[in-house]
Amino acid sequence: GACVPLGGSRVLVCRRQLSGADNETLKQRRMQIMSRGLPKQKPIEGVKQVIVVASGKGGVGKSTTAVNLALALAANDSSKAVGLLDVDVYGPSIPKMMNLKGSPELSQSNLMRPLLNYGIACMSMGFLVEETAPVVWRGLMVMSAIEKLLRQVDWGQLNYLVVDMPPGTGDVQLSVTQNIPISGAVIVSTPQDIALMDARKGAEMFRKVHVPILGLVQNMSVFQCPKCKQRTHIFGADGARRLARTLDLDVLGDIPLHLNIRETSDTGQPIVFSQPESD
């Protein structure tokens, strides 16, 4: 301790050197205090593996990728049961892409039953509100809706649950990753630099919350003219591949900018189902 003058008065200043062991104890104590407010992860009943499909930016084809990934998992092994959960509360796309309408029925245990099409069990906020009605909710209401979508759905027995996440790195993403154990995340991005900046933030978020990243999908990677067959990289060439090298991640695949993908998504007949032999 030492006395030092401060503004005309004398103040006793105490200093203490922490040993290595004290420092470690302090860190452990701090982590315990910080973790008190976090929910404990609890698996979704009946679901073996959860795969989240995410992007930093909207409009990069994340929902299209999630839908076709779910269908591809089912097509790859018909013995596997696959579900699709849409947690984009403000802009749910799964009902239209999977050609589903109506409200879920309730089971005897008062749980919502997913709607089924193409062999995929689906649940979305879009089944609970009118198609044209905007969801004008604050954060607490959104979190309550996410909790219901995670905990109040009767999935039966699923091998894979593909989760279509909203864009960004906010409350919904943290709530999902902190509430349920996730087997892996797929990051979707176009090759454009602006999209890649946000894709990198999304990848870093998953690393911070200890979610394994399965890899990146480069969407809208190239456009081929249907008449002259010339290939044009409208959003840039191989941007996601460069980002993957920077982050030491795999590129899971390239999806072209193709009219058939857009048309089949809009008509509710995803291309993996309606054109399984397509390039």
PDB file of C-alpha atoms in Angstrom:
ATOM      1  CA  GLY A   1       0.000   0.000   0.000  1.00  0.00           C
ATOM      2  CA  ALA A   2       1.083   3.563  -0.591  1.00  0.00           C
ATOM      3  CA  CYS A   3      -0.283   7.038   0.123  1.00  0.00           C
ATOM      4  CA  VAL A   4      -0.486   9.371  -2.866  1.00  0.00           C
ATOM      5  CA  PRO A   5      -1.731  12.986  -3.010  1.00  0.00           C
ATOM      6  CA  LEU A   6      -4.898  13.465  -5.047  1.00  0.00           C
ATOM      7  CA  GLY A   7      -6.617  16.867  -5.284  1.00  0.00           C
ATOM      8  CA  GLY A   8      -5.245  18.080  -1.980  1.00  0.00           C
ATOM      9  CA  SER A   9      -6.141  14.899  -0.072  1.00  0.00           C
ATOM     10  CA  ARG A  10      -4.156  11.745   0.504  1.00  0.00           C
ATOM     11  CA  VAL A  11      -5.554   8.477  -0.843  1.00  0.00           C
ATOM     12  CA  LEU A  12      -4.452   5.015   0.205  1.00  0.00           C
ATOM     13  CA  VAL A  13      -3.765   2.891  -2.872  1.00  0.00           C
ATOM     14  CA  CYS A  14      -3.506  -0.878  -2.501  1.00  0.00           C
ATOM     15  CA  ARG A  15      -1.773  -2.966  -5.110  1.00  0.00           C
ATOM     16  CA  ARG A  16      -1.619  -6.740  -5.226  1.00  0.00           C
ATOM     17  CA  GLN A  17       0.365  -8.863  -7.583  1.00  0.00           C
ATOM     18  CA  LEU A  18      -1.641 -11.909  -8.653  1.00  0.00           C
ATOM     19  CA  SER A  19       0.205 -15.165  -8.970  1.00  0.00           C
ATOM     20  CA  GLY A  20      -0.406 -17.478 -11.933  1.00  0.00           C
ATOM     21  CA  ALA A  21      -2.719 -19.649  -9.839  1.00  0.00           C
ATOM     22  CA  ASP A  22      -4.672 -16.600  -8.612  1.00  0.00           C
ATOM     23  CA  ASN A  23      -5.055 -15.372 -12.169  1.00  0.00           C
ATOM     24  CA  GLU A  24      -6.441 -18.725 -13.315  1.00  0.00           C
ATOM     25  CA  THR A  25      -8.861 -18.861 -10.384  1.00  0.00           C
ATOM     26  CA  LEU A  26     -10.074 -15.356 -11.234  1.00  0.00           C
ATOM     27  CA  LYS A  27     -10.651 -16.343 -14.878  1.00  0.00           C
ATOM     28  CA  GLN A  28     -12.604 -19.440 -13.863  1.00  0.00           C
ATOM     29  CA  ARG A  29     -14.708 -17.406 -11.459  1.00  0.00           C
ATOM     30  CA  ARG A  30     -15.445 -14.811 -14.144  1.00  0.00           C
ATOM     31  CA  MET A  31     -16.511 -17.533 -16.601  1.00  0.00           C
ATOM     32  CA  GLN A  32     -18.842 -19.067 -13.999  1.00  0.00           C
ATOM     33  CA  ILE A  33     -20.524 -15.707 -13.367  1.00  0.00           C
ATOM     34  CA  MET A  34     -20.910 -14.987 -17.094  1.00  0.00           C
ATOM     35  CA  SER A  35     -22.349 -18.428 -17.822  1.00  0.00           C
ATOM     36  CA  ARG A  36     -25.090 -18.122 -15.184  1.00  0.00           C
ATOM     37  CA  GLY A  37     -27.310 -16.139 -17.519  1.00  0.00           C
ATOM     38  CA  LEU A  38     -26.897 -18.546 -20.471  1.00  0.00           C
ATOM     39  CA  PRO A  39     -29.481 -21.249 -21.104  1.00  0.00           C
ATOM     40  CA  LYS A  40     -28.309 -24.821 -20.828  1.00  0.00           C
ATOM     41  CA  GLN A  41     -28.296 -26.664 -24.125  1.00  0.00           C
ATOM     42  CA  LYS A  42     -30.977 -29.299 -24.388  1.00  0.00           C
ATOM     43  CA  PRO A  43     -31.426 -31.558 -27.429  1.00  0.00           C
ATOM     44  CA  ILE A  44     -34.656 -31.391 -29.424  1.00  0.00           C
ATOM     45  CA  GLU A  45     -36.554 -34.541 -28.554  1.00  0.00           C
ATOM     46  CA  GLY A  46     -36.328 -37.165 -31.300  1.00  0.00           C
ATOM     47  CA  VAL A  47     -33.733 -35.254 -33.365  1.00  0.00           C
ATOM     48  CA  LYS A  48     -30.275 -36.817 -33.788  1.00  0.00           C
ATOM     49  CA  GLN A  49     -28.373 -34.190 -35.795  1.00  0.00           C
ATOM     50  CA  VAL A  50     -29.040 -30.479 -36.280  1.00  0.00           C
ATOM     51  CA  ILE A  51     -27.505 -28.659 -39.257  1.00  0.00           C
ATOM     52  CA  VAL A  52     -27.945 -24.885 -39.472  1.00  0.00           C
ATOM     53  CA  VAL A  53     -27.767 -23.065 -42.804  1.00  0.00           C
ATOM     54  CA  ALA A  54     -26.770 -19.454 -42.304  1.00  0.00           C
ATOM     55  CA  SER A  55     -25.495 -16.354 -44.043  1.00  0.00           C
ATOM     56  CA  GLY A  56     -24.291 -12.989 -42.926  1.00  0.00           C
ATOM     57  CA  LYS A  57     -26.312 -11.159 -45.572  1.00  0.00           C
ATOM     58  CA  GLY A  58     -29.841 -11.625 -46.885  1.00  0.00           C
ATOM     59  CA  GLY A  59     -30.587 -12.404 -50.504  1.00  0.00           C
ATOM     60  CA  VAL A  60     -27.708 -14.807 -51.112  1.00  0.00           C
ATOM     61  CA  GLY A  61     -29.884 -17.911 -51.539  1.00  0.00           C
ATOM     62  CA  LYS A  62     -29.694 -19.332 -48.040  1.00  0.00           C
ATOM     63  CA  SER A  63     -33.282 -20.605 -47.914  1.00  0.00           C
ATOM     64  CA  THR A  64     -32.996 -22.124 -51.395  1.00  0.00           C
ATOM     65  CA  THR A  65     -29.836 -23.902 -50.285  1.00  0.00           C
ATOM     66  CA  ALA A  66     -31.440 -25.111 -47.041  1.00  0.00           C
ATOM     67  CA  VAL A  67     -34.476 -26.542 -48.868  1.00  0.00           C
ATOM     68  CA  ASN A  68     -32.405 -28.360 -51.482  1.00  0.00           C
ATOM     69  CA  LEU A  69     -29.940 -29.587 -48.838  1.00  0.00           C
ATOM     70  CA  ALA A  70     -32.784 -31.160 -46.852  1.00  0.00           C
ATOM     71  CA  LEU A  71     -34.146 -32.835 -49.998  1.00  0.00           C
ATOM     72  CA  ALA A  72     -30.665 -34.011 -50.981  1.00  0.00           C
ATOM     73  CA  LEU A  73     -30.074 -35.584 -47.568  1.00  0.00           C
ATOM     74  CA  ALA A  74     -33.340 -37.503 -47.921  1.00  0.00           C
ATOM     75  CA  ALA A  75     -32.603 -38.502 -51.532  1.00  0.00           C
ATOM     76  CA  ASN A  76     -29.090 -39.639 -50.643  1.00  0.00           C
ATOM     77  CA  ASP A  77     -30.433 -42.194 -48.148  1.00  0.00           C
ATOM     78  CA  SER A  78     -34.150 -42.989 -48.158  1.00  0.00           C
ATOM     79  CA  SER A  79     -33.848 -44.640 -44.748  1.00  0.00           C
ATOM     80  CA  LYS A  80     -33.032 -41.278 -43.134  1.00  0.00           C
ATOM     81  CA  ALA A  81     -35.838 -39.056 -41.822  1.00  0.00           C
ATOM     82  CA  VAL A  82     -35.247 -35.353 -42.498  1.00  0.00           C
ATOM     83  CA  GLY A  83     -36.941 -32.244 -41.131  1.00  0.00           C
ATOM     84  CA  LEU A  84     -36.741 -28.569 -42.081  1.00  0.00           C
ATOM     85  CA  LEU A  85     -37.167 -25.783 -39.522  1.00  0.00           C
ATOM     86  CA  ASP A  86     -37.552 -22.165 -40.649  1.00  0.00           C
ATOM     87  CA  VAL A  87     -36.556 -19.775 -37.849  1.00  0.00           C
ATOM     88  CA  ASP A  88     -36.639 -16.655 -40.017  1.00  0.00           C
ATOM     89  CA  VAL A  89     -39.559 -15.103 -38.150  1.00  0.00           C
ATOM     90  CA  TYR A  90     -39.735 -11.880 -40.169  1.00  0.00           C
ATOM     91  CA  GLY A  91     -39.353 -13.387 -43.643  1.00  0.00           C
ATOM     92  CA  PRO A  92     -40.271 -17.105 -43.685  1.00  0.00           C
ATOM     93  CA  SER A  93     -39.659 -18.646 -47.132  1.00  0.00           C
ATOM     94  CA  ILE A  94     -40.061 -22.367 -46.486  1.00  0.00           C
ATOM     95  CA  PRO A  95     -43.883 -22.557 -46.910  1.00  0.00           C
ATOM     96  CA  LYS A  96     -43.726 -21.226 -50.490  1.00  0.00           C
ATOM     97  CA  MET A  97     -40.583 -23.125 -51.466  1.00  0.00           C
ATOM     98  CA  MET A  98     -41.975 -26.407 -50.119  1.00  0.00           C
ATOM     99  CA  ASN A  99     -45.477 -25.719 -51.513  1.00  0.00           C
ATOM    100  CA  LEU A 100     -47.153 -25.929 -48.121  1.00  0.00           C
ATOM    101  CA  LYS A 101     -50.145 -24.066 -46.716  1.00  0.00           C
ATOM    102  CA  GLY A 102     -52.279 -24.390 -43.632  1.00  0.00           C
ATOM    103  CA  SER A 103     -51.847 -24.500 -39.891  1.00  0.00           C
ATOM    104  CA  PRO A 104     -50.170 -27.311 -37.961  1.00  0.00           C
ATOM    105  CA  GLU A 105     -52.368 -29.697 -36.021  1.00  0.00           C
ATOM    106  CA  LEU A 106     -51.765 -30.336 -32.335  1.00  0.00           C
ATOM    107  CA  SER A 107     -50.759 -33.701 -30.920  1.00  0.00           C
ATOM    108  CA  GLN A 108     -52.277 -35.227 -27.777  1.00  0.00           C
ATOM    109  CA  SER A 109     -49.410 -33.724 -25.814  1.00  0.00           C
ATOM    110  CA  ASN A 110     -50.299 -30.274 -27.224  1.00  0.00           C
ATOM    111  CA  LEU A 111     -47.283 -30.084 -29.529  1.00  0.00           C
ATOM    112  CA  MET A 112     -47.471 -28.766 -33.099  1.00  0.00           C
ATOM    113  CA  ARG A 113     -47.200 -31.404 -35.823  1.00  0.00           C
ATOM    114  CA  PRO A 114     -44.994 -30.395 -38.783  1.00  0.00           C
ATOM    115  CA  LEU A 115     -46.497 -30.150 -42.254  1.00  0.00           C
ATOM    116  CA  LEU A 116     -45.182 -32.720 -44.712  1.00  0.00           C
ATOM    117  CA  ASN A 117     -44.254 -32.513 -48.397  1.00  0.00           C
ATOM    118  CA  TYR A 118     -41.719 -34.328 -50.596  1.00  0.00           C
ATOM    119  CA  GLY A 119     -41.047 -36.552 -47.583  1.00  0.00           C
ATOM    120  CA  ILE A 120     -39.714 -33.625 -45.511  1.00  0.00           C
ATOM    121  CA  ALA A 121     -41.324 -32.562 -42.207  1.00  0.00           C
ATOM    122  CA  CYS A 122     -41.503 -28.747 -42.146  1.00  0.00           C
ATOM    123  CA  MET A 123     -42.208 -26.123 -39.514  1.00  0.00           C
ATOM    124  CA  SER A 124     -42.205 -22.367 -40.046  1.00  0.00           C
ATOM    125  CA  MET A 125     -43.572 -19.146 -38.637  1.00  0.00           C
ATOM    126  CA  GLY A 126     -45.260 -18.869 -42.025  1.00  0.00           C
ATOM    127  CA  PHE A 127     -47.725 -21.580 -40.945  1.00  0.00           C
ATOM    128  CA  LEU A 128     -48.779 -19.565 -37.908  1.00  0.00           C
ATOM    129  CA  VAL A 129     -49.466 -16.148 -39.479  1.00  0.00           C
ATOM    130  CA  GLU A 130     -51.273 -14.994 -42.622  1.00  0.00           C
ATOM    131  CA  GLU A 131     -49.107 -15.122 -45.740  1.00  0.00           C
ATOM    132  CA  THR A 132     -49.358 -11.374 -46.382  1.00  0.00           C
ATOM    133  CA  ALA A 133     -49.314 -10.293 -42.720  1.00  0.00           C
ATOM    134  CA  PRO A 134     -46.099  -8.608 -41.549  1.00  0.00           C
ATOM    135  CA  VAL A 135     -44.622  -9.799 -38.260  1.00  0.00           C
ATOM    136  CA  VAL A 136     -44.215  -6.505 -36.397  1.00  0.00           C
ATOM    137  CA  TRP A 137     -42.681  -7.772 -33.180  1.00  0.00           C
ATOM    138  CA  ARG A 138     -40.055  -6.628 -30.728  1.00  0.00           C
ATOM    139  CA  GLY A 139     -37.208  -8.816 -29.523  1.00  0.00           C
ATOM    140  CA  LEU A 140     -38.965 -10.516 -26.600  1.00  0.00           C
ATOM    141  CA  MET A 141     -41.853 -11.679 -28.779  1.00  0.00           C
ATOM    142  CA  VAL A 142     -39.443 -12.988 -31.402  1.00  0.00           C
ATOM    143  CA  MET A 143     -37.510 -14.923 -28.751  1.00  0.00           C
ATOM    144  CA  SER A 144     -40.756 -16.416 -27.464  1.00  0.00           C
ATOM    145  CA  ALA A 145     -41.644 -17.536 -30.991  1.00  0.00           C
ATOM    146  CA  ILE A 146     -38.205 -19.105 -31.459  1.00  0.00           C
ATOM    147  CA  GLU A 147     -38.594 -20.969 -28.169  1.00  0.00           C
ATOM    148  CA  LYS A 148     -41.924 -22.390 -29.364  1.00  0.00           C
ATOM    149  CA  LEU A 149     -40.467 -23.441 -32.720  1.00  0.00           C
ATOM    150  CA  LEU A 150     -37.598 -25.197 -30.943  1.00  0.00           C
ATOM    151  CA  ARG A 151     -39.488 -26.825 -28.071  1.00  0.00           C
ATOM    152  CA  GLN A 152     -43.152 -27.171 -28.992  1.00  0.00           C
ATOM    153  CA  VAL A 153     -42.959 -29.206 -32.209  1.00  0.00           C
ATOM    154  CA  ASP A 154     -43.509 -32.962 -32.388  1.00  0.00           C
ATOM    155  CA  TRP A 155     -40.807 -34.027 -34.885  1.00  0.00           C
ATOM    156  CA  GLY A 156     -41.182 -37.722 -34.227  1.00  0.00           C
ATOM    157  CA  GLN A 157     -37.810 -39.361 -34.954  1.00  0.00           C
ATOM    158  CA  LEU A 158     -35.458 -37.435 -37.251  1.00  0.00           C
ATOM    159  CA  ASN A 159     -31.949 -38.261 -38.398  1.00  0.00           C
ATOM    160  CA  TYR A 160     -31.372 -34.693 -39.608  1.00  0.00           C
ATOM    161  CA  LEU A 161     -33.038 -31.381 -38.856  1.00  0.00           C
ATOM    162  CA  VAL A 162     -31.960 -28.647 -41.270  1.00  0.00           C
ATOM    163  CA  VAL A 163     -32.489 -25.182 -39.759  1.00  0.00           C
ATOM    164  CA  ASP A 164     -32.923 -22.211 -42.089  1.00  0.00           C
ATOM    165  CA  MET A 165     -31.523 -19.292 -40.093  1.00  0.00           C
ATOM    166  CA  PRO A 166     -32.300 -15.606 -40.662  1.00  0.00           C
ATOM    167  CA  PRO A 167     -29.477 -13.427 -42.015  1.00  0.00           C
ATOM    168  CA  GLY A 168     -27.159 -11.704 -39.583  1.00  0.00           C
ATOM    169  CA  THR A 169     -25.545 -12.480 -36.230  1.00  0.00           C
ATOM    170  CA  GLY A 170     -28.157 -11.302 -33.740  1.00  0.00           C
ATOM    171  CA  ASP A 171     -30.532 -12.550 -31.059  1.00  0.00           C
ATOM    172  CA  VAL A 172     -32.077 -15.405 -33.049  1.00  0.00           C
ATOM    173  CA  GLN A 173     -28.725 -16.901 -34.020  1.00  0.00           C
ATOM    174  CA  LEU A 174     -27.440 -16.725 -30.451  1.00  0.00           C
ATOM    175  CA  SER A 175     -30.683 -18.108 -29.028  1.00  0.00           C
ATOM    176  CA  VAL A 176     -30.632 -21.126 -31.351  1.00  0.00           C
ATOM    177  CA  THR A 177     -26.944 -21.911 -30.832  1.00  0.00           C
ATOM    178  CA  GLN A 178     -27.179 -21.548 -27.047  1.00  0.00           C
ATOM    179  CA  ASN A 179     -30.374 -23.576 -26.614  1.00  0.00           C
ATOM    180  CA  ILE A 180     -29.729 -26.689 -28.701  1.00  0.00           C
ATOM    181  CA  PRO A 181     -26.638 -28.742 -29.556  1.00  0.00           C
ATOM    182  CA  ILE A 182     -25.724 -28.198 -33.220  1.00  0.00           C
ATOM    183  CA  SER A 183     -23.769 -30.736 -35.253  1.00  0.00           C
ATOM    184  CA  GLY A 184     -22.561 -28.209 -37.795  1.00  0.00           C
ATOM    185  CA  ALA A 185     -23.171 -24.968 -39.681  1.00  0.00           C
ATOM    186  CA  VAL A 186     -23.189 -24.353 -43.426  1.00  0.00           C
ATOM    187  CA  ILE A 187     -22.373 -20.787 -44.517  1.00  0.00           C
ATOM    188  CA  VAL A 188     -23.924 -19.600 -47.796  1.00  0.00           C
ATOM    189  CA  SER A 189     -22.517 -16.652 -49.740  1.00  0.00           C
ATOM    190  CA  THR A 190     -22.233 -15.275 -53.227  1.00  0.00           C
ATOM    191  CA  PRO A 191     -18.702 -14.550 -54.512  1.00  0.00           C
ATOM    192  CA  GLN A 192     -19.321 -10.806 -54.133  1.00  0.00           C
ATOM    193  CA  ASP A 193     -17.005  -8.982 -51.730  1.00  0.00           C
ATOM    194  CA  ILE A 194     -19.900  -7.305 -49.881  1.00  0.00           C
ATOM    195  CA  ALA A 195     -21.556 -10.666 -49.204  1.00  0.00           C
ATOM    196  CA  LEU A 196     -18.261 -12.269 -48.219  1.00  0.00           C
ATOM    197  CA  MET A 197     -17.615  -9.610 -45.567  1.00  0.00           C
ATOM    198  CA  ASP A 198     -20.829 -10.624 -43.791  1.00  0.00           C
ATOM    199  CA  ALA A 199     -20.259 -14.335 -44.419  1.00  0.00           C
ATOM    200  CA  ARG A 200     -16.972 -14.037 -42.568  1.00  0.00           C
ATOM    201  CA  LYS A 201     -18.743 -12.410 -39.607  1.00  0.00           C
ATOM    202  CA  GLY A 202     -21.220 -15.291 -39.583  1.00  0.00           C
ATOM    203  CA  ALA A 203     -18.409 -17.837 -39.564  1.00  0.00           C
ATOM    204  CA  GLU A 204     -16.609 -16.036 -36.747  1.00  0.00           C
ATOM    205  CA  MET A 205     -19.847 -15.946 -34.712  1.00  0.00           C
ATOM    206  CA  PHE A 206     -20.231 -19.731 -34.942  1.00  0.00           C
ATOM    207  CA  ARG A 207     -16.626 -20.172 -33.858  1.00  0.00           C
ATOM    208  CA  LYS A 208     -17.202 -17.945 -30.840  1.00  0.00           C
ATOM    209  CA  VAL A 209     -20.152 -20.058 -29.706  1.00  0.00           C
ATOM    210  CA  HIS A 210     -18.255 -23.316 -30.453  1.00  0.00           C
ATOM    211  CA  VAL A 211     -20.430 -24.531 -33.335  1.00  0.00           C
ATOM    212  CA  PRO A 212     -18.466 -26.604 -35.882  1.00  0.00           C
ATOM    213  CA  ILE A 213     -18.515 -25.084 -39.375  1.00  0.00           C
ATOM    214  CA  LEU A 214     -19.000 -27.751 -42.045  1.00  0.00           C
ATOM    215  CA  GLY A 215     -17.959 -25.380 -44.820  1.00  0.00           C
ATOM    216  CA  LEU A 216     -19.039 -22.709 -47.297  1.00  0.00           C
ATOM    217  CA  VAL A 217     -21.443 -22.935 -50.227  1.00  0.00           C
ATOM    218  CA  GLN A 218     -20.713 -20.509 -53.067  1.00  0.00           C
ATOM    219  CA  ASN A 219     -24.089 -19.595 -54.536  1.00  0.00           C
ATOM    220  CA  MET A 220     -24.709 -17.754 -57.827  1.00  0.00           C
ATOM    221  CA  SER A 221     -21.120 -18.588 -58.719  1.00  0.00           C
ATOM    222  CA  VAL A 222     -21.459 -18.313 -62.498  1.00  0.00           C
ATOM    223  CA  PHE A 223     -24.082 -17.555 -65.167  1.00  0.00           C
ATOM    224  CA  GLN A 224     -24.117 -19.439 -68.451  1.00  0.00           C
ATOM    225  CA  CYS A 225     -26.008 -17.830 -71.329  1.00  0.00           C
ATOM    226  CA  PRO A 226     -28.628 -20.341 -72.548  1.00  0.00           C
ATOM    227  CA  LYS A 227     -28.076 -19.227 -76.176  1.00  0.00           C
ATOM    228  CA  CYS A 228     -24.350 -18.712 -76.678  1.00  0.00           C
ATOM    229  CA  LYS A 229     -23.222 -20.777 -73.635  1.00  0.00           C
ATOM    230  CA  GLN A 230     -20.784 -18.059 -72.589  1.00  0.00           C
ATOM    231  CA  ARG A 231     -20.042 -18.182 -68.864  1.00  0.00           C
ATOM    232  CA  THR A 232     -20.057 -14.904 -66.926  1.00  0.00           C
ATOM    233  CA  HIS A 233     -19.084 -14.402 -63.271  1.00  0.00           C
ATOM    234  CA  ILE A 234     -21.669 -11.731 -62.468  1.00  0.00           C
ATOM    235  CA  PHE A 235     -20.807 -11.543 -58.753  1.00  0.00           C
ATOM    236  CA  GLY A 236     -17.091 -12.216 -59.131  1.00  0.00           C
ATOM    237  CA  ALA A 237     -15.060 -15.393 -59.447  1.00  0.00           C
ATOM    238  CA  ASP A 238     -14.139 -17.727 -56.583  1.00  0.00           C
ATOM    239  CA  GLY A 239     -14.599 -15.202 -53.770  1.00  0.00           C
ATOM    240  CA  ALA A 240     -15.968 -17.863 -51.399  1.00  0.00           C
ATOM    241  CA  ARG A 241     -13.023 -20.116 -52.207  1.00  0.00           C
ATOM    242  CA  ARG A 242     -10.588 -17.386 -51.208  1.00  0.00           C
ATOM    243  CA  LEU A 243     -12.527 -16.770 -47.986  1.00  0.00           C
ATOM    244  CA  ALA A 244     -12.548 -20.502 -47.255  1.00  0.00           C
ATOM    245  CA  ARG A 245      -8.754 -20.612 -47.578  1.00  0.00           C
ATOM    246  CA  THR A 246      -8.452 -17.609 -45.264  1.00  0.00           C
ATOM    247  CA  LEU A 247     -10.668 -19.238 -42.627  1.00  0.00           C
ATOM    248  CA  ASP A 248      -9.250 -22.747 -43.186  1.00  0.00           C
ATOM    249  CA  LEU A 249     -12.663 -24.095 -44.214  1.00  0.00           C
ATOM    250  CA  ASP A 250     -13.917 -26.375 -46.974  1.00  0.00           C
ATOM    251  CA  VAL A 251     -15.950 -25.256 -49.962  1.00  0.00           C
ATOM    252  CA  LEU A 252     -18.860 -27.688 -50.053  1.00  0.00           C
ATOM    253  CA  GLY A 253     -19.931 -26.761 -53.573  1.00  0.00           C
ATOM    254  CA  ASP A 254     -20.742 -24.146 -56.196  1.00  0.00           C
ATOM    255  CA  ILE A 255     -24.324 -23.396 -57.246  1.00  0.00           C
ATOM    256  CA  PRO A 256     -24.736 -21.519 -60.543  1.00  0.00           C
ATOM    257  CA  LEU A 257     -27.054 -18.584 -61.170  1.00  0.00           C
ATOM    258  CA  HIS A 258     -29.626 -20.508 -63.183  1.00  0.00           C
ATOM    259  CA  LEU A 259     -33.198 -19.795 -64.252  1.00  0.00           C
ATOM    260  CA  ASN A 260     -34.405 -23.301 -63.336  1.00  0.00           C
ATOM    261  CA  ILE A 261     -33.323 -22.902 -59.709  1.00  0.00           C
ATOM    262  CA  ARG A 262     -35.286 -19.673 -59.391  1.00  0.00           C
ATOM    263  CA  GLU A 263     -38.366 -21.004 -61.180  1.00  0.00           C
ATOM    264  CA  THR A 264     -38.575 -24.259 -59.223  1.00  0.00           C
ATOM    265  CA  SER A 265     -38.165 -22.403 -55.919  1.00  0.00           C
ATOM    266  CA  ASP A 266     -40.940 -19.953 -56.768  1.00  0.00           C
ATOM    267  CA  THR A 267     -43.348 -22.712 -57.836  1.00  0.00           C
ATOM    268  CA  GLY A 268     -42.716 -24.826 -54.739  1.00  0.00           C
ATOM    269  CA  GLN A 269     -41.001 -27.661 -56.620  1.00  0.00           C
ATOM    270  CA  PRO A 270     -37.356 -27.454 -55.496  1.00  0.00           C
ATOM    271  CA  ILE A 271     -34.867 -28.429 -58.169  1.00  0.00           C
ATOM    272  CA  VAL A 272     -33.364 -31.360 -56.237  1.00  0.00           C
ATOM    273  CA  PHE A 273     -36.856 -32.909 -56.214  1.00  0.00           C
ATOM    274  CA  SER A 274     -38.230 -31.823 -59.595  1.00  0.00           C
ATOM    275  CA  GLN A 275     -35.030 -32.113 -61.657  1.00  0.00           C
ATOM    276  CA  PRO A 276     -32.767 -34.542 -59.758  1.00  0.00           C
ATOM    277  CA  GLU A 277     -30.597 -35.201 -62.842  1.00  0.00           C
ATOM    278  CA  SER A 278     -29.972 -31.513 -63.477  1.00  0.00           C
ATOM    279  CA  ASP A 279     -26.360 -30.343 -63.667  1.00  0.00           C
TER     280      ASP A 279
END
